CSV table of C-alpha atoms in Angstrom, one decimal:
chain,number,residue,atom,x,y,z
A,188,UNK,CA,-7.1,-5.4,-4.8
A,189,UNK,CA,-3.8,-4.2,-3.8
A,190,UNK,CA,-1.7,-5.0,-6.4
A,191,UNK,CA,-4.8,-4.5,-9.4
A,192,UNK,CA,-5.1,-0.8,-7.8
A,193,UNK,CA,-1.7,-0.6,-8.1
A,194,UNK,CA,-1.0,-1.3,-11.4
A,195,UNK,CA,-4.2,1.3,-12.8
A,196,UNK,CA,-2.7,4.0,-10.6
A,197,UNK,CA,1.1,3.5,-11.9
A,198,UNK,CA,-0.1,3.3,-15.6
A,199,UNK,CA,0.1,6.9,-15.5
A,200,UNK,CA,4.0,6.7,-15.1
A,201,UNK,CA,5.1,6.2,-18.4
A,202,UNK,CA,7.7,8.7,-19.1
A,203,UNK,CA,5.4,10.7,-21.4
A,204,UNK,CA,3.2,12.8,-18.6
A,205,UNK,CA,4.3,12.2,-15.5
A,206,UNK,CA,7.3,10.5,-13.8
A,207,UNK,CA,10.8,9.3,-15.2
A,208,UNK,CA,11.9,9.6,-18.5
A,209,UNK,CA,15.2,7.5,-19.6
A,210,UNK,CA,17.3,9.5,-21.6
A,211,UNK,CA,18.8,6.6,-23.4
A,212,UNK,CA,15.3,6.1,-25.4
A,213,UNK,CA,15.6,5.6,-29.2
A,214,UNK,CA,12.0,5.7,-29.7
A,215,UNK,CA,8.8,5.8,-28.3
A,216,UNK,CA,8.7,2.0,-27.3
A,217,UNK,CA,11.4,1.7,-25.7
A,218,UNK,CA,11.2,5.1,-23.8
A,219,UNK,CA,8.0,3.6,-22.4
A,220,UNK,CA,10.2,-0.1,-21.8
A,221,UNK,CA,13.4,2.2,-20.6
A,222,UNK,CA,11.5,4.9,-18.2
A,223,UNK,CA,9.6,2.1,-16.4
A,224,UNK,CA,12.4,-0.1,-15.7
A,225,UNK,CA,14.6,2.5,-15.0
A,226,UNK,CA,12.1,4.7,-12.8
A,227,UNK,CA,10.3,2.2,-11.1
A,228,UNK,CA,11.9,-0.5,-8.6
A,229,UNK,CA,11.7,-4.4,-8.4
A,230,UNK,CA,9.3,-4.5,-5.9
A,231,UNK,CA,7.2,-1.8,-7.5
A,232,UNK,CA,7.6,-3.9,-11.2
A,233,UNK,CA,6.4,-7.2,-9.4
A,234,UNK,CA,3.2,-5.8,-7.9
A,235,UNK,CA,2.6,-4.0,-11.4
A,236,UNK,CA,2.9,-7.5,-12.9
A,237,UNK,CA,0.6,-9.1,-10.3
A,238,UNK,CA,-2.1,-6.8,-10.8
A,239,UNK,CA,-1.8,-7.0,-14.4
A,240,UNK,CA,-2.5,-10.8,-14.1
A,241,UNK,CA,-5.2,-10.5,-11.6
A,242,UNK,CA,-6.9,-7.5,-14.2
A,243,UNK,CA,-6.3,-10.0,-17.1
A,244,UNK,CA,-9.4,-11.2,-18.8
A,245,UNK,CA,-9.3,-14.4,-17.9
A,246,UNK,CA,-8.9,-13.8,-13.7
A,247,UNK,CA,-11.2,-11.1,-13.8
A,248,UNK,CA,-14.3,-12.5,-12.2
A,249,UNK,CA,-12.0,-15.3,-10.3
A,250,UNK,CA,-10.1,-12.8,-8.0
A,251,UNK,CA,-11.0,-9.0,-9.0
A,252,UNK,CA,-14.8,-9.2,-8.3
A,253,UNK,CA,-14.3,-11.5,-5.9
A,254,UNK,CA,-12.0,-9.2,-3.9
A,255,UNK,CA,-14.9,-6.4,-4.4
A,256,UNK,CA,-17.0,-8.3,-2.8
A,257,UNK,CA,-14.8,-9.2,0.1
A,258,UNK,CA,-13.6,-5.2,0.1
A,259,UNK,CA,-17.3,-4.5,1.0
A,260,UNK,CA,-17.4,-7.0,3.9
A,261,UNK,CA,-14.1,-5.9,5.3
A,262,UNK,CA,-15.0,-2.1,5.1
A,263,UNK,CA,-18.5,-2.8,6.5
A,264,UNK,CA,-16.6,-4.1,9.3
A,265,UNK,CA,-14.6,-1.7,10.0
A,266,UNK,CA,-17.2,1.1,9.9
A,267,UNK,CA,-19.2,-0.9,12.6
A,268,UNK,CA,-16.0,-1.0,14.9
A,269,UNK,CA,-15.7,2.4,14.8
A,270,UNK,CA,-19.4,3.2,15.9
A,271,UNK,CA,-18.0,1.8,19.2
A,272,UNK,CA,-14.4,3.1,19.1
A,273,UNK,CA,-12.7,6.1,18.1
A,274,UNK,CA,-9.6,4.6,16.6
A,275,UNK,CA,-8.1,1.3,15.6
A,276,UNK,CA,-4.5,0.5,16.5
A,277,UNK,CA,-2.7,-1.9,15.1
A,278,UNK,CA,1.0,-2.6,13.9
A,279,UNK,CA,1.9,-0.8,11.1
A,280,UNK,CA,3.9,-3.9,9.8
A,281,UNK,CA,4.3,-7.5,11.6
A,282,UNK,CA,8.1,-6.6,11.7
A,283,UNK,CA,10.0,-3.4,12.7
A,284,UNK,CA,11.5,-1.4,9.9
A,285,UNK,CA,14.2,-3.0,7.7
A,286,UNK,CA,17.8,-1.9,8.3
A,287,UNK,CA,18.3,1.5,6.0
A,288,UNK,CA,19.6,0.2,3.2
A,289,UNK,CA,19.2,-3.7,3.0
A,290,UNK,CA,16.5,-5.4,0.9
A,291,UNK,CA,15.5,-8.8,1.2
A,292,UNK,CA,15.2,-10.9,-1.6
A,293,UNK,CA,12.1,-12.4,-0.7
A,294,UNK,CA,9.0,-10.8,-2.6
A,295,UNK,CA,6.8,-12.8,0.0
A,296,UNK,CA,8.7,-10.9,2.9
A,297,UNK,CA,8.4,-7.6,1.1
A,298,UNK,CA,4.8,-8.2,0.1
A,299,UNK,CA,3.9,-9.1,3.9
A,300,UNK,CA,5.4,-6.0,5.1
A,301,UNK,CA,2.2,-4.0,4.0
A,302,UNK,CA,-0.3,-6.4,5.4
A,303,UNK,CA,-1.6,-4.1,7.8
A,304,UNK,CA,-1.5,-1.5,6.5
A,305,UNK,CA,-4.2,-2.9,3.7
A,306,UNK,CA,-6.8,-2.4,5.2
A,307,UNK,CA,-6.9,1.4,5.3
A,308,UNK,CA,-6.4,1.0,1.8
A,309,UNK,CA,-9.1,-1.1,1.0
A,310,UNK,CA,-11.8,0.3,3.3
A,311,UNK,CA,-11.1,4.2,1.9
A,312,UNK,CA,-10.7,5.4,5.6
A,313,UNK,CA,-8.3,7.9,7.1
A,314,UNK,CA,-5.3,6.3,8.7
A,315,UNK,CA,-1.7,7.6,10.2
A,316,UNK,CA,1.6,5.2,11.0
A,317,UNK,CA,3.6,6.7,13.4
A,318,UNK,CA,6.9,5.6,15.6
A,319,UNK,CA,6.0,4.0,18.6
A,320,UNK,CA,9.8,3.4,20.3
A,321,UNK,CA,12.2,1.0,18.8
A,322,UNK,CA,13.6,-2.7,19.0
A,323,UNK,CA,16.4,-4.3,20.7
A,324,UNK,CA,18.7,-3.6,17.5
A,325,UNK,CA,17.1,0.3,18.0
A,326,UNK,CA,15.2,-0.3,14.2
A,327,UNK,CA,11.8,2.0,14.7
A,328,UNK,CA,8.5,0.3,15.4
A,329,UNK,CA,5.5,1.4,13.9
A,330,UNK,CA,2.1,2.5,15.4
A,331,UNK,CA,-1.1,2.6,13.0
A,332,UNK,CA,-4.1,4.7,14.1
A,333,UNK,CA,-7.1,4.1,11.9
A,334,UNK,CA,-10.6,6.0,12.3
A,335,UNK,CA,-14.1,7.3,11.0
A,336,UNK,CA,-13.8,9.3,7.4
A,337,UNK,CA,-13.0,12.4,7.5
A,338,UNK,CA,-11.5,12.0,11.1
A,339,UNK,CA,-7.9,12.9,9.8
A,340,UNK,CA,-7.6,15.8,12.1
A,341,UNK,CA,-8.3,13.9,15.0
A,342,UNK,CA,-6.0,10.8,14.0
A,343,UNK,CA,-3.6,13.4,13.4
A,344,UNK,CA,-3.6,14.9,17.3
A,345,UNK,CA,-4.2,11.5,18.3
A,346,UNK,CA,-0.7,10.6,16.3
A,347,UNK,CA,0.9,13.5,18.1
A,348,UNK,CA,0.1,12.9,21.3
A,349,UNK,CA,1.2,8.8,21.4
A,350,UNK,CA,4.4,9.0,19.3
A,351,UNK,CA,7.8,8.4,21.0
A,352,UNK,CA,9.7,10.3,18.8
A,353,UNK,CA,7.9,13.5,19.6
């Protein structure tokens, strides 16, 4: 679902309306080719190609409506946590932060690194990451509060009052 919402959403980046626009375009075909693969980054370019294949015709109804499905189960969930609890924290990623500047070369590791934060995505409810202290190398840990819709004030205030860096 993540990568298929993806992709629909960062359609709209073409070059033409909204985002980047390469200057070294000859035409429109390549300004289209140029201004995404000059505007938009490796990792962004993979997940555009991965929801492209799991849109394609022929996964459709193997993965897409599938993951509806499973999207319903997971939000249903969620909502009946959260008639017993005000928020949900979790992680905001199963690692701390990445050192500023490095990338790993893995798409798997890079992919993984939004795992939890998925589910806010995929259940349309508010949620807030926030630093929660930092490592032994002194990288920045992450704190995700998740709650009830329209509870964004009061994740906010919640966010305020539980982050370290204050």
């Amino acid at each position: 679902l993540a990568t298929a919402e993806a992709r629909s959403n960062l359609s709209r980046y073409d070059g033409v309306r909204y985002g980047y626009r390469s200057d070294l375009a000859k035409d429109v075909a390549s300004m289209y080719v140029r201004s995404r693969s000059e505007g938009l980054g490796k990792e962004v370019l993979r997940r555009i190609i991965l929801g492209t294949f799991v849109l394609s015709s022929d996964y459709h109804d193997t993965y897409y409506t599938k993951a509806q499905k499973v999207r319903r189960l997971i939000r249903d969930k969620t909502i009946r946590l959260l008639k017993d609890y005000d928020v949900l924290l979790m992680p905001t990623t199963p690692t701390t932060a990445f050192k500023l500047g490095t990338r790993h070369q893995s798409p798997l590791t890079m992919y993984m690194a939004d795992l939890f934060s998925v589910q806010a995505n995929v259940t349309g409810l508010p949620a807030i990451s926030f630093p929660f202290g930092k490592d032994q190398q002194g990288l920045p840990i992450g704190l995700q509060a998740m709650g009830k819709a329209f509870s964004e004030d009061s994740l906010l205030q919640f966010a305020k009052v539980l982050s370290v860096d204050r």
